[in-house]
CSV table of C-alpha atoms in Angstrom, one decimal:
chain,number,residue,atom,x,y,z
F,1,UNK,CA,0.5,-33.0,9.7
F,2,UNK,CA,-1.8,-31.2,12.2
F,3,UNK,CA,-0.3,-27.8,11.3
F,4,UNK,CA,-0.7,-28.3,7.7
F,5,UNK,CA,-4.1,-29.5,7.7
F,6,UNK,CA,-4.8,-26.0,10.3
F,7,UNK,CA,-3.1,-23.9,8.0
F,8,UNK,CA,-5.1,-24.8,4.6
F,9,UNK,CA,-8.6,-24.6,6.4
F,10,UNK,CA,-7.7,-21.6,8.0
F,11,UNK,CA,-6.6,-20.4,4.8
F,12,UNK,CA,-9.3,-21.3,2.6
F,13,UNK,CA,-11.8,-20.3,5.5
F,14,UNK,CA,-10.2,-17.1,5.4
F,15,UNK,CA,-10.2,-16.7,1.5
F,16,UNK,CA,-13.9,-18.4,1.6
F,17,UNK,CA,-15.0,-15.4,3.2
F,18,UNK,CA,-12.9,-13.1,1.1
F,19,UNK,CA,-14.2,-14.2,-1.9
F,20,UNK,CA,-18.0,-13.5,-0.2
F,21,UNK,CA,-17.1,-10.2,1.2
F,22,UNK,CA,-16.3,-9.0,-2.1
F,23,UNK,CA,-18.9,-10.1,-3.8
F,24,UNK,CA,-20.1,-7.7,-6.1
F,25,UNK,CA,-23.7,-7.0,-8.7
F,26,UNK,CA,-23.8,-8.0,-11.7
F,27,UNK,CA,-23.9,-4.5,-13.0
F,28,UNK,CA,-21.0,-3.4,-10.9
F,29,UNK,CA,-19.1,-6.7,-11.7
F,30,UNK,CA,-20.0,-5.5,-15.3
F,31,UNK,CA,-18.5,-1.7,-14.9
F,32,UNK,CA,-15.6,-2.8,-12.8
F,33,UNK,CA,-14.9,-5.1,-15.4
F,34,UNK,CA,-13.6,-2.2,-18.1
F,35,UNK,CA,-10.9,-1.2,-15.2
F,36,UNK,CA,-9.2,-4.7,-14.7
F,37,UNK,CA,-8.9,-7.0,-18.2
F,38,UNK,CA,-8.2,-11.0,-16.6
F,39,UNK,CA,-7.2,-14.0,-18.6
F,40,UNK,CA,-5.7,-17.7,-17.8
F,41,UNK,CA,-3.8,-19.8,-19.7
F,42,UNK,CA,-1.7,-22.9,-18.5
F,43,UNK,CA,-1.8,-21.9,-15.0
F,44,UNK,CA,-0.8,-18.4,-15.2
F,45,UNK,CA,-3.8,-15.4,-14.2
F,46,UNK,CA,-2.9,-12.0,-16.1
F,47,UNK,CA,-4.3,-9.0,-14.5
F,48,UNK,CA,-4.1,-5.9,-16.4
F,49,UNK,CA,-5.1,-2.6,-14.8
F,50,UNK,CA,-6.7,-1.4,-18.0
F,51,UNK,CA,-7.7,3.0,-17.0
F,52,UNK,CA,-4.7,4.5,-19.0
F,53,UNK,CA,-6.3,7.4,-19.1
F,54,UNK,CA,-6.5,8.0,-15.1
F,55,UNK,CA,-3.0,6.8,-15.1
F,56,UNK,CA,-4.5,3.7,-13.8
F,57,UNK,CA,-5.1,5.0,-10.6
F,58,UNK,CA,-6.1,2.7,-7.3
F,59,UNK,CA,-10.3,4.1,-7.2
F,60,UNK,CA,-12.8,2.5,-5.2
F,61,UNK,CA,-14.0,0.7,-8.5
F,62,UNK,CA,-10.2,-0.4,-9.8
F,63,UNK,CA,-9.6,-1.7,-6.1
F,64,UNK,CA,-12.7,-3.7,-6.2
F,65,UNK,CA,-12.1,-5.0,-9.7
F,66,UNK,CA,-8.4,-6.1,-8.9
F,67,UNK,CA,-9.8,-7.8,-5.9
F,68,UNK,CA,-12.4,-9.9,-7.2
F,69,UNK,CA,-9.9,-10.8,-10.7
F,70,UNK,CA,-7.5,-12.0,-7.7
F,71,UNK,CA,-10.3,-14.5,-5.8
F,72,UNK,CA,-12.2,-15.4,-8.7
F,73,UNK,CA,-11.9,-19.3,-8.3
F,74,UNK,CA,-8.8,-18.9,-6.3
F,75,UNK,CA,-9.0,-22.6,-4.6
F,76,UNK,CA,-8.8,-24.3,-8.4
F,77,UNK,CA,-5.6,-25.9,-8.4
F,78,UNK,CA,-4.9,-25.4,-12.0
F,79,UNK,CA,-4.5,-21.8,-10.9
F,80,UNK,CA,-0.2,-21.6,-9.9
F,81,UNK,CA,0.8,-18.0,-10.3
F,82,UNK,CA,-0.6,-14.6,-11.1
F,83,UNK,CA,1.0,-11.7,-12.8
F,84,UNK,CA,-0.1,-8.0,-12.4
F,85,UNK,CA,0.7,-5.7,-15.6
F,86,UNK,CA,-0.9,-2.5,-16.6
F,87,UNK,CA,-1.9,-1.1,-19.9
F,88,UNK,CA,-0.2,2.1,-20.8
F,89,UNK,CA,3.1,4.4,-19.7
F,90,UNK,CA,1.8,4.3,-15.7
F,91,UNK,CA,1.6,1.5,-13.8
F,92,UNK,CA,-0.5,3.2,-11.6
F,93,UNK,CA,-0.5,6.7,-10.3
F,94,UNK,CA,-2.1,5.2,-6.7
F,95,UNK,CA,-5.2,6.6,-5.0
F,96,UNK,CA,-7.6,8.4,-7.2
F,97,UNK,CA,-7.5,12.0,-5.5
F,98,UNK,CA,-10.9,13.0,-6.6
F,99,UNK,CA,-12.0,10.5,-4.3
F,100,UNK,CA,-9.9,12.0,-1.3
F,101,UNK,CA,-11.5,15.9,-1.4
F,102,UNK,CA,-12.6,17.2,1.7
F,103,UNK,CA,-16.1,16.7,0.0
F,104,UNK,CA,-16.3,13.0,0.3
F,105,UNK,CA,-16.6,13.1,3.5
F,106,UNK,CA,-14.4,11.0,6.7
F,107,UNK,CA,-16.0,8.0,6.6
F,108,UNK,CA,-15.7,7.8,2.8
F,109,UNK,CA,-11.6,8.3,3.6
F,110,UNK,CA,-11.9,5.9,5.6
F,111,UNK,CA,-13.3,3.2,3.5
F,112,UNK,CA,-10.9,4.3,0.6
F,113,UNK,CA,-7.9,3.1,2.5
F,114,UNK,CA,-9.7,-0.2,4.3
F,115,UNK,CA,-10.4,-1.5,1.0
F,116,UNK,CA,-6.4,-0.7,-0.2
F,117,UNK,CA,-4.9,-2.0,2.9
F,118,UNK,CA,-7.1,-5.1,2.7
F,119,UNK,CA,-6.3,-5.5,-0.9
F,120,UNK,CA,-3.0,-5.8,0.0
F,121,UNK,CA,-3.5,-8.4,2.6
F,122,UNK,CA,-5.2,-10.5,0.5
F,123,UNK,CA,-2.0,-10.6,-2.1
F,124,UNK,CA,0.1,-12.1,1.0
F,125,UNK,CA,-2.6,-14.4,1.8
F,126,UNK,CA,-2.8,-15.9,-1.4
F,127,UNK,CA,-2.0,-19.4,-1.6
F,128,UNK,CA,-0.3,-18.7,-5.5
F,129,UNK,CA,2.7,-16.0,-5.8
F,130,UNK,CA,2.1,-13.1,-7.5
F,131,UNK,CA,4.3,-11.2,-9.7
F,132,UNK,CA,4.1,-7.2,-10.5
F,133,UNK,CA,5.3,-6.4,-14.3
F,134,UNK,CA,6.1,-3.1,-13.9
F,135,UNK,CA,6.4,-0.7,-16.9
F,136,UNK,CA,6.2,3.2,-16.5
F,137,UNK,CA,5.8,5.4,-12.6
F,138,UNK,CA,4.8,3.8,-9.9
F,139,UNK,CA,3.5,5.8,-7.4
F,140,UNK,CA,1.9,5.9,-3.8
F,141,UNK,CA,-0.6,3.3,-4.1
F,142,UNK,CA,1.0,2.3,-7.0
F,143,UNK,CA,4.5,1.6,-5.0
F,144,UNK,CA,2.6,0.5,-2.6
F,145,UNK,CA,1.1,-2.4,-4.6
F,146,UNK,CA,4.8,-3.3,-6.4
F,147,UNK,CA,6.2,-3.8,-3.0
F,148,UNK,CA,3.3,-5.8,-1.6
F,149,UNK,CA,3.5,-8.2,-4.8
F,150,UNK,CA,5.7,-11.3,-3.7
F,151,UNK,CA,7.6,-10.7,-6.9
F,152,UNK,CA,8.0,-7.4,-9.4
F,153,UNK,CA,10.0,-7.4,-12.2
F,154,UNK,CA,10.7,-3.9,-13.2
F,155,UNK,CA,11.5,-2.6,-17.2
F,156,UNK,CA,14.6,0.0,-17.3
F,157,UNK,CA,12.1,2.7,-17.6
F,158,UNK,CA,10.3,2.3,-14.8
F,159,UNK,CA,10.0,4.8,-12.2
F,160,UNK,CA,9.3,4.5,-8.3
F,161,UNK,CA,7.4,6.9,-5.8
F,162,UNK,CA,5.9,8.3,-2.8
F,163,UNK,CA,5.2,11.7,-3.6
F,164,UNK,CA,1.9,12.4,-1.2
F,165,UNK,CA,4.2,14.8,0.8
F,166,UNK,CA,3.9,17.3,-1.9
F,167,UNK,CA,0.1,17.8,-1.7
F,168,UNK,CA,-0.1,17.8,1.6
F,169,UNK,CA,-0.9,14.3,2.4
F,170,UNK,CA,2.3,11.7,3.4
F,171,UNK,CA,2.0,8.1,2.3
F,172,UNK,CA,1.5,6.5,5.4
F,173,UNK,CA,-0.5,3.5,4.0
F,174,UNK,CA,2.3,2.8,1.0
F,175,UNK,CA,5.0,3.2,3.8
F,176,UNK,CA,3.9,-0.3,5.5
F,177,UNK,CA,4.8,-1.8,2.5
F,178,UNK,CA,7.4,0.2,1.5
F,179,UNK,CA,9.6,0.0,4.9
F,180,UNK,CA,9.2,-3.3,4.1
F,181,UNK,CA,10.7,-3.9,0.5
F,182,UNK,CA,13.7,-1.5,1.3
F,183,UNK,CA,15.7,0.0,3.6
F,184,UNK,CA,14.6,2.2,6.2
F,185,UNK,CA,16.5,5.2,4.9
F,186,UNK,CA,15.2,5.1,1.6
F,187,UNK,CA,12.4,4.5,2.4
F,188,UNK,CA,12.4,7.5,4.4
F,189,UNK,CA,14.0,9.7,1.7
F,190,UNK,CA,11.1,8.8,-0.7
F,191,UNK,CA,8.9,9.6,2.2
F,192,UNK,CA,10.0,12.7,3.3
F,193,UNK,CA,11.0,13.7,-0.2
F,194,UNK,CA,8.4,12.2,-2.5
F,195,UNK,CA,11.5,12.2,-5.1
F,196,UNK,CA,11.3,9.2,-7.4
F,197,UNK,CA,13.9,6.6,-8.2
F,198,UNK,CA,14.6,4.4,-10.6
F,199,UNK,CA,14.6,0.7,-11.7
F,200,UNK,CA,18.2,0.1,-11.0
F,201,UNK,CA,18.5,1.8,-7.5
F,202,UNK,CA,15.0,0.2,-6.6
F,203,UNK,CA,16.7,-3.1,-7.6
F,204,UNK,CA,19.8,-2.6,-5.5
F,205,UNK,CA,17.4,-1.8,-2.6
F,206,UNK,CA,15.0,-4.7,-3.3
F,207,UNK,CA,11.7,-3.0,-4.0
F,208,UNK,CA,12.0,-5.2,-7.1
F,209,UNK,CA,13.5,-8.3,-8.2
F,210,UNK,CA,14.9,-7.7,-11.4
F,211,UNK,CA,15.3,-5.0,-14.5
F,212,UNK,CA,15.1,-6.0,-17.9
F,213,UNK,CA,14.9,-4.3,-21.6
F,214,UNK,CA,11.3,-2.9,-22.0
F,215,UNK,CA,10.8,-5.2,-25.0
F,216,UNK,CA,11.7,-8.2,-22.6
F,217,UNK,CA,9.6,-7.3,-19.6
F,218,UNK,CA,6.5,-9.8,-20.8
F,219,UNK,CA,8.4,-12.5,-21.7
F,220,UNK,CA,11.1,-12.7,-18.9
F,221,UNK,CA,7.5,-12.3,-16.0
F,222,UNK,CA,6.0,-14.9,-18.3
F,223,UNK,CA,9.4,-17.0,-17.9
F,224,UNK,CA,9.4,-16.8,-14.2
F,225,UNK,CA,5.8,-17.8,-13.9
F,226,UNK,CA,6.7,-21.0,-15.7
F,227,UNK,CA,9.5,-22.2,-13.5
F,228,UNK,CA,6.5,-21.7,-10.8
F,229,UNK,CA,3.9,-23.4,-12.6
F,230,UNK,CA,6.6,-26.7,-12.7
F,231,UNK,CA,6.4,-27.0,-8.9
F,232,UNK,CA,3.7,-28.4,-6.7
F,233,UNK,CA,1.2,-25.5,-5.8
F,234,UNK,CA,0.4,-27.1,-1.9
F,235,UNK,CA,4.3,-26.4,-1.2
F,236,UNK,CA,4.4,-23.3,-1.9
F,237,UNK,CA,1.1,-22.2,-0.8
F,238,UNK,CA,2.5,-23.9,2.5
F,239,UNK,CA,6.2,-22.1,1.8
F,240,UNK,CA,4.6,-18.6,1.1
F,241,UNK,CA,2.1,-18.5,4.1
F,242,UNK,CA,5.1,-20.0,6.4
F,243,UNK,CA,7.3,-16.9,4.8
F,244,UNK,CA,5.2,-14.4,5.6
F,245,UNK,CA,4.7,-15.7,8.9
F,246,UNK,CA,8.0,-15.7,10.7
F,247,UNK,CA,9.4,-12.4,9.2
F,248,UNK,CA,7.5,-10.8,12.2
F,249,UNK,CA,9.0,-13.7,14.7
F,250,UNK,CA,12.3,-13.7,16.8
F,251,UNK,CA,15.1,-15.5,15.0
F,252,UNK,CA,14.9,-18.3,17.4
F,253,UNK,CA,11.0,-18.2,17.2
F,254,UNK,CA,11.0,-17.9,13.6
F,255,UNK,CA,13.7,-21.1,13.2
F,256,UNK,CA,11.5,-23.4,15.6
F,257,UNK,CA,7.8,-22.5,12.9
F,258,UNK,CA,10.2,-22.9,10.0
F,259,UNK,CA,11.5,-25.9,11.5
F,260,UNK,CA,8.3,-27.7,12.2
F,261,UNK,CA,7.0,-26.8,8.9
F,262,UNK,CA,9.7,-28.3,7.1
F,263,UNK,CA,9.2,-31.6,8.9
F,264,UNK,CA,5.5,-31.4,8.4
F,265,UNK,CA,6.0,-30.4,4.6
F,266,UNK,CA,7.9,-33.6,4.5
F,267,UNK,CA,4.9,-35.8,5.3
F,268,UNK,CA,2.6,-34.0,2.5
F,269,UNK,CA,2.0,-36.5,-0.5
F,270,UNK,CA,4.1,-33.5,-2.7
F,271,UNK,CA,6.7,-33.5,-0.1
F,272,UNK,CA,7.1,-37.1,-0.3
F,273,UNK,CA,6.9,-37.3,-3.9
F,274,UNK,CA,9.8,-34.9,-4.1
F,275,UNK,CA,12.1,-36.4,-2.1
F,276,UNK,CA,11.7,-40.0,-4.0
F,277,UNK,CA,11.4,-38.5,-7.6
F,278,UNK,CA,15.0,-36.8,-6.7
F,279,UNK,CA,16.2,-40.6,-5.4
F,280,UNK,CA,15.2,-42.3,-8.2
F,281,UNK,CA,16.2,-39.4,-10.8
F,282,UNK,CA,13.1,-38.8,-12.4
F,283,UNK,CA,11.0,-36.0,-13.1
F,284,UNK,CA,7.8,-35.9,-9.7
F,285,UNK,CA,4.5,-36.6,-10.2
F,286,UNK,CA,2.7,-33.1,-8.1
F,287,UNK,CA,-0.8,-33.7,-6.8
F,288,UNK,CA,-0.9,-30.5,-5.4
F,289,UNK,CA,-2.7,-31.8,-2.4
F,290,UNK,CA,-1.5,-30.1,0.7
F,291,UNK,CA,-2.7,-33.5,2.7
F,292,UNK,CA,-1.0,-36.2,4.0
């Protein structure tokens, strides 16, 4: 039970100061606002990346506006899943290359891809899955945030890329999450090519986890968030973080954490509850409490 009881304060210590770090003004809450549209219903956050016309790219402002849609009240356990869709024919286009000119300056670089790369932490180290509806290119940044999304479900017409090679500047930020959606050779290929590929051979490679009719790419996201939102949010915060974890362990190292968090899952009131709801052939009662 000790590890369980670690693992949520170190988690909600870490998304504590998250949430504070990204604290924003009210007026630049208010203009960041018009890039990201956020509603909740039933348990299920919809994020929309709302610039069609910068091909929703990944600026400064977007970045912070997607962040703080993702935190905002993050620890309210009414919150179970969040879904990531944009509005128009991109997805996103990635990094806004205005904002990369030799103009802006080093340390403005810089703190372009801090603020991407942490945004992408921060989707692993959410306690609630989150699931990309993709619809239309996704490129660099773009890519980058399908494959960092625990889930992406991807409409025929969608399009996949890494294409900074062309002007001069490779994807080395989307190729951490890239190498580790799909294989290295494709990855690679993307890389070295910047070639795009499509929804069904990004399927077959796992960049996504499933194609579907453009008319049915709402409802089958919205269908997936349900099934989530009829489990018991402490598991799989506990499951997701213990995921994440042991993909960077030995085998042998990654069975023994796996194997003590099962065992201290099982002594969670959820875990309990499970277990004797299954028994007795009833639907549980979920308290979402990750305590004992």
């Amino acid at each position: 039970m000790a590890v369980v009881n670690r693992l949520y304060r170190t988690m909600n210590a870490h998304l504590s100061a998250l949430c504070q770090a990204r604290h924003l003004s009210t007026s630049n809450r208010l203009a960041n606002a018009r890039l990201t549209r956020c509603e909740e219903s039933q348990g299920i956050r919809r994020i929309v990346l709302n610039n069609p016309k910068k091909r929703n790219a990944l600026s400064l402002a977007m970045i912070d506006s997607l962040h703080t849609d993702l935190l905002q009240d993050i620890n309210n356990v009414n919150l179970r899943v969040i879904i990531i869709s944009a509005q128009g024919h991109v997805f996103s286009s990635g990094h806004d290359l205005k904002e990369l000119a030799p103009e802006a300056g080093t340390e403005h670089h810089q703190k372009v891809f801090e603020k991407c790369s942490d945004l992408m932490l921060t989707i692993q180290q959410l306690p609630v899955p989150v699931i990309a509806q993709v619809s239309g290119l996704a490129t660099a940044a773009g890519c980058q945030l399908v494959a960092t999304c625990d889930i992406a479900v991807a409409s025929e017409n969608a399009t996949f890329a890494t294409p900074g090679v062309s002007v001069g500047l490779f994807c080395s930020t989307p190729a951490v999450a890239l190498v580790r959606a799909v294989p290295s050779k494709l990855a690679l290929e993307m890389l070295f090519t910047g070639g795009a590929i499509g929804a069904e051979r990004a399927l077959a490679h796992g960049l996504v986890s499933k194609v579907v009719a453009e008319t049915e790419l709402e409802a089958e996201c919205t269908r997936i968030a349900r099934q989530i939102c009829e489990t018991s949010r402490s598991v799989v915060a506990l499951g997701k973080d213990g995921f994440y974890r042991q993909r960077h362990m030995r085998t042998a190292d990654a069975y023994k954490h796996m194997s003590r968090l099962m065992v201290e899952n099982l002594r969670t009131e959820d875990g309990q509850e499970g277990i004797r709801s299954f028994l007795e052939k009833r639907k549980p009662e979920w308290t979402h409490n990750p305590k004992k």
